[in-house]
């Protein structure tokens, strides 16, 4: 079964092939019609939705290519004889020899009445533009094929699971349980000794697949604030300046008033599972703050590290 990546590459390759075919046709056709071939080729392949190609077909005019009925050589409407085989393509004025178009009565050059000059006339015939029909067929077939391919891809893809997130704060007693996880416990101790006023973050991400759902992306941040006050409120929002959903803001509101009833929570764990990995921005009491980020190779949430929390 074709993967989504292979289908996308195949679709991109077909579109590039179609643009190349259009470019080659327009270049040759414009050169034969004494138009600017480079300009019209660029317009035809760069304008979206084949708009440039359509404009070229409208602008180039309806005059078809002509060919000699005797030898098949390409001739122009003004030719009196075929330059390849010498066949007579038009009558000539008996007075001045000017080529006469069919239906003319008087020569426009010398004003003499036109008559038959006695030569055998073999009028040129229209040359069928088979290349154009082949290009138009590709213009129809390739987008139709890509549409069918997209439908197959959408039908075969497993449904995307819902976005989920959680925000948990750990008090001092819960934080002590990380003693059983040396890598995290050492990080806590070293962070406190380095700068008690700093903010430290462990970052973990992985791709997860749930049964019957598409692959989703899991992001976990363990946020340590050694000198945090009593927590009044903590909330999660999407970053307003971000046009996508890849940025998250964790906002803390603290107080050092001992009368505040909430406990001291030095650790906060944020987990997000969705279609994209999440970047983190922290604010404390409405002010954006910097933090020291460290990657970790496993889920640092207490739920994942401590069986008692599961």
PDB file of N, CA and C in Angstrom, residues 12 27 51 54 74 100 104 119 134 138 143 150 155 157 161 169 172 176 188 201 204 233 252 263 265 272 274 290 303:
ATOM      1  N   UNK A  12       3.469  15.497  -6.838  1.00  0.00           N
ATOM      2  CA  UNK A  12       4.350  16.617  -7.174  1.00  0.00           C
ATOM      3  C   UNK A  12       5.103  16.350  -8.472  1.00  0.00           C
ATOM      4  N   UNK A  27       6.669  27.212 -25.753  1.00  0.00           N
ATOM      5  CA  UNK A  27       7.909  27.760 -26.318  1.00  0.00           C
ATOM      6  C   UNK A  27       7.955  27.532 -27.834  1.00  0.00           C
ATOM      7  N   UNK A  51      -3.685  29.510 -15.519  1.00  0.00           N
ATOM      8  CA  UNK A  51      -4.215  30.767 -16.060  1.00  0.00           C
ATOM      9  C   UNK A  51      -3.317  31.314 -17.159  1.00  0.00           C
ATOM     10  N   UNK A  54      -3.924  29.416 -20.412  1.00  0.00           N
ATOM     11  CA  UNK A  54      -5.203  29.807 -21.019  1.00  0.00           C
ATOM     12  C   UNK A  54      -5.072  31.169 -21.690  1.00  0.00           C
ATOM     13  N   UNK A  74       5.883  23.487 -43.984  1.00  0.00           N
ATOM     14  CA  UNK A  74       5.153  24.579 -43.346  1.00  0.00           C
ATOM     15  C   UNK A  74       5.300  25.852 -44.187  1.00  0.00           C
ATOM     16  N   UNK A 100      -2.283  36.897 -55.264  1.00  0.00           N
ATOM     17  CA  UNK A 100      -3.692  37.270 -55.139  1.00  0.00           C
ATOM     18  C   UNK A 100      -4.406  36.291 -54.220  1.00  0.00           C
ATOM     19  N   UNK A 104     -10.363  37.848 -54.647  1.00  0.00           N
ATOM     20  CA  UNK A 104     -10.000  39.202 -55.068  1.00  0.00           C
ATOM     21  C   UNK A 104     -10.383  39.403 -56.549  1.00  0.00           C
ATOM     22  N   UNK A 119      -1.624  29.067 -64.350  1.00  0.00           N
ATOM     23  CA  UNK A 119      -0.819  28.094 -63.610  1.00  0.00           C
ATOM     24  C   UNK A 119      -1.685  27.194 -62.754  1.00  0.00           C
ATOM     25  N   UNK A 134      -2.978  16.927 -27.239  1.00  0.00           N
ATOM     26  CA  UNK A 134      -2.307  16.049 -26.267  1.00  0.00           C
ATOM     27  C   UNK A 134      -2.052  16.792 -24.962  1.00  0.00           C
ATOM     28  N   UNK A 138      -3.625  16.051 -21.166  1.00  0.00           N
ATOM     29  CA  UNK A 138      -2.849  15.928 -19.932  1.00  0.00           C
ATOM     30  C   UNK A 138      -3.322  16.918 -18.873  1.00  0.00           C
ATOM     31  N   UNK A 143      -4.687  16.496 -13.278  1.00  0.00           N
ATOM     32  CA  UNK A 143      -5.405  16.977 -12.092  1.00  0.00           C
ATOM     33  C   UNK A 143      -6.511  16.033 -11.639  1.00  0.00           C
ATOM     34  N   UNK A 150      -5.923  11.979  -4.013  1.00  0.00           N
ATOM     35  CA  UNK A 150      -6.170  12.657  -2.742  1.00  0.00           C
ATOM     36  C   UNK A 150      -7.349  12.035  -2.013  1.00  0.00           C
ATOM     37  N   UNK A 155      -9.358   8.669   2.410  1.00  0.00           N
ATOM     38  CA  UNK A 155     -10.159   7.533   2.855  1.00  0.00           C
ATOM     39  C   UNK A 155      -9.325   6.488   3.569  1.00  0.00           C
ATOM     40  N   UNK A 157      -6.467   7.067   5.220  1.00  0.00           N
ATOM     41  CA  UNK A 157      -5.798   7.553   6.424  1.00  0.00           C
ATOM     42  C   UNK A 157      -6.670   7.296   7.640  1.00  0.00           C
ATOM     43  N   UNK A 161      -7.062  11.578  16.083  1.00  0.00           N
ATOM     44  CA  UNK A 161      -7.634  11.577  17.417  1.00  0.00           C
ATOM     45  C   UNK A 161      -7.834  12.991  17.922  1.00  0.00           C
ATOM     46  N   UNK A 169       0.014  20.353  38.910  1.00  0.00           N
ATOM     47  CA  UNK A 169       1.048  20.902  39.775  1.00  0.00           C
ATOM     48  C   UNK A 169       1.280  19.948  40.942  1.00  0.00           C
ATOM     49  N   UNK A 172       5.131  19.691  47.575  1.00  0.00           N
ATOM     50  CA  UNK A 172       6.438  19.219  48.045  1.00  0.00           C
ATOM     51  C   UNK A 172       6.429  17.725  48.315  1.00  0.00           C
ATOM     52  N   UNK A 176       8.787  14.853  46.325  1.00  0.00           N
ATOM     53  CA  UNK A 176       9.715  13.932  46.970  1.00  0.00           C
ATOM     54  C   UNK A 176       9.714  12.552  46.319  1.00  0.00           C
ATOM     55  N   UNK A 188      16.650  18.286  39.793  1.00  0.00           N
ATOM     56  CA  UNK A 188      16.020  19.184  40.762  1.00  0.00           C
ATOM     57  C   UNK A 188      17.047  19.775  41.724  1.00  0.00           C
ATOM     58  N   UNK A 201      13.190  23.757  33.072  1.00  0.00           N
ATOM     59  CA  UNK A 201      12.181  22.969  32.359  1.00  0.00           C
ATOM     60  C   UNK A 201      12.824  21.747  31.732  1.00  0.00           C
ATOM     61  N   UNK A 204      10.244  16.741  26.846  1.00  0.00           N
ATOM     62  CA  UNK A 204      10.198  15.414  26.232  1.00  0.00           C
ATOM     63  C   UNK A 204       9.116  15.424  25.152  1.00  0.00           C
ATOM     64  N   UNK A 233      -3.221  30.786  40.951  1.00  0.00           N
ATOM     65  CA  UNK A 233      -3.872  30.286  39.738  1.00  0.00           C
ATOM     66  C   UNK A 233      -2.819  29.855  38.737  1.00  0.00           C
ATOM     67  N   UNK A 252       1.403  31.545  35.360  1.00  0.00           N
ATOM     68  CA  UNK A 252       1.359  31.358  36.814  1.00  0.00           C
ATOM     69  C   UNK A 252       0.992  32.677  37.484  1.00  0.00           C
ATOM     70  N   UNK A 263      -1.424  25.391  48.818  1.00  0.00           N
ATOM     71  CA  UNK A 263      -0.105  24.900  49.209  1.00  0.00           C
ATOM     72  C   UNK A 263       0.963  25.404  48.247  1.00  0.00           C
ATOM     73  N   UNK A 265       3.540  24.736  45.423  1.00  0.00           N
ATOM     74  CA  UNK A 265       3.693  23.784  44.324  1.00  0.00           C
ATOM     75  C   UNK A 265       4.931  24.163  43.513  1.00  0.00           C
ATOM     76  N   UNK A 272       0.689  17.591  26.349  1.00  0.00           N
ATOM     77  CA  UNK A 272      -0.164  17.914  25.200  1.00  0.00           C
ATOM     78  C   UNK A 272      -0.022  16.807  24.164  1.00  0.00           C
ATOM     79  N   UNK A 274      -1.476  16.016  20.292  1.00  0.00           N
ATOM     80  CA  UNK A 274      -2.225  16.555  19.155  1.00  0.00           C
ATOM     81  C   UNK A 274      -1.492  16.326  17.857  1.00  0.00           C
ATOM     82  N   UNK A 290      12.041  34.027  31.235  1.00  0.00           N
ATOM     83  CA  UNK A 290      12.930  33.077  30.575  1.00  0.00           C
ATOM     84  C   UNK A 290      13.065  31.827  31.437  1.00  0.00           C
ATOM     85  N   UNK A 303       2.942  10.823  36.707  1.00  0.00           N
ATOM     86  CA  UNK A 303       2.076   9.702  36.330  1.00  0.00           C
ATOM     87  C   UNK A 303       2.862   8.593  35.660  1.00  0.00           C
TER      88      UNK A 303
END
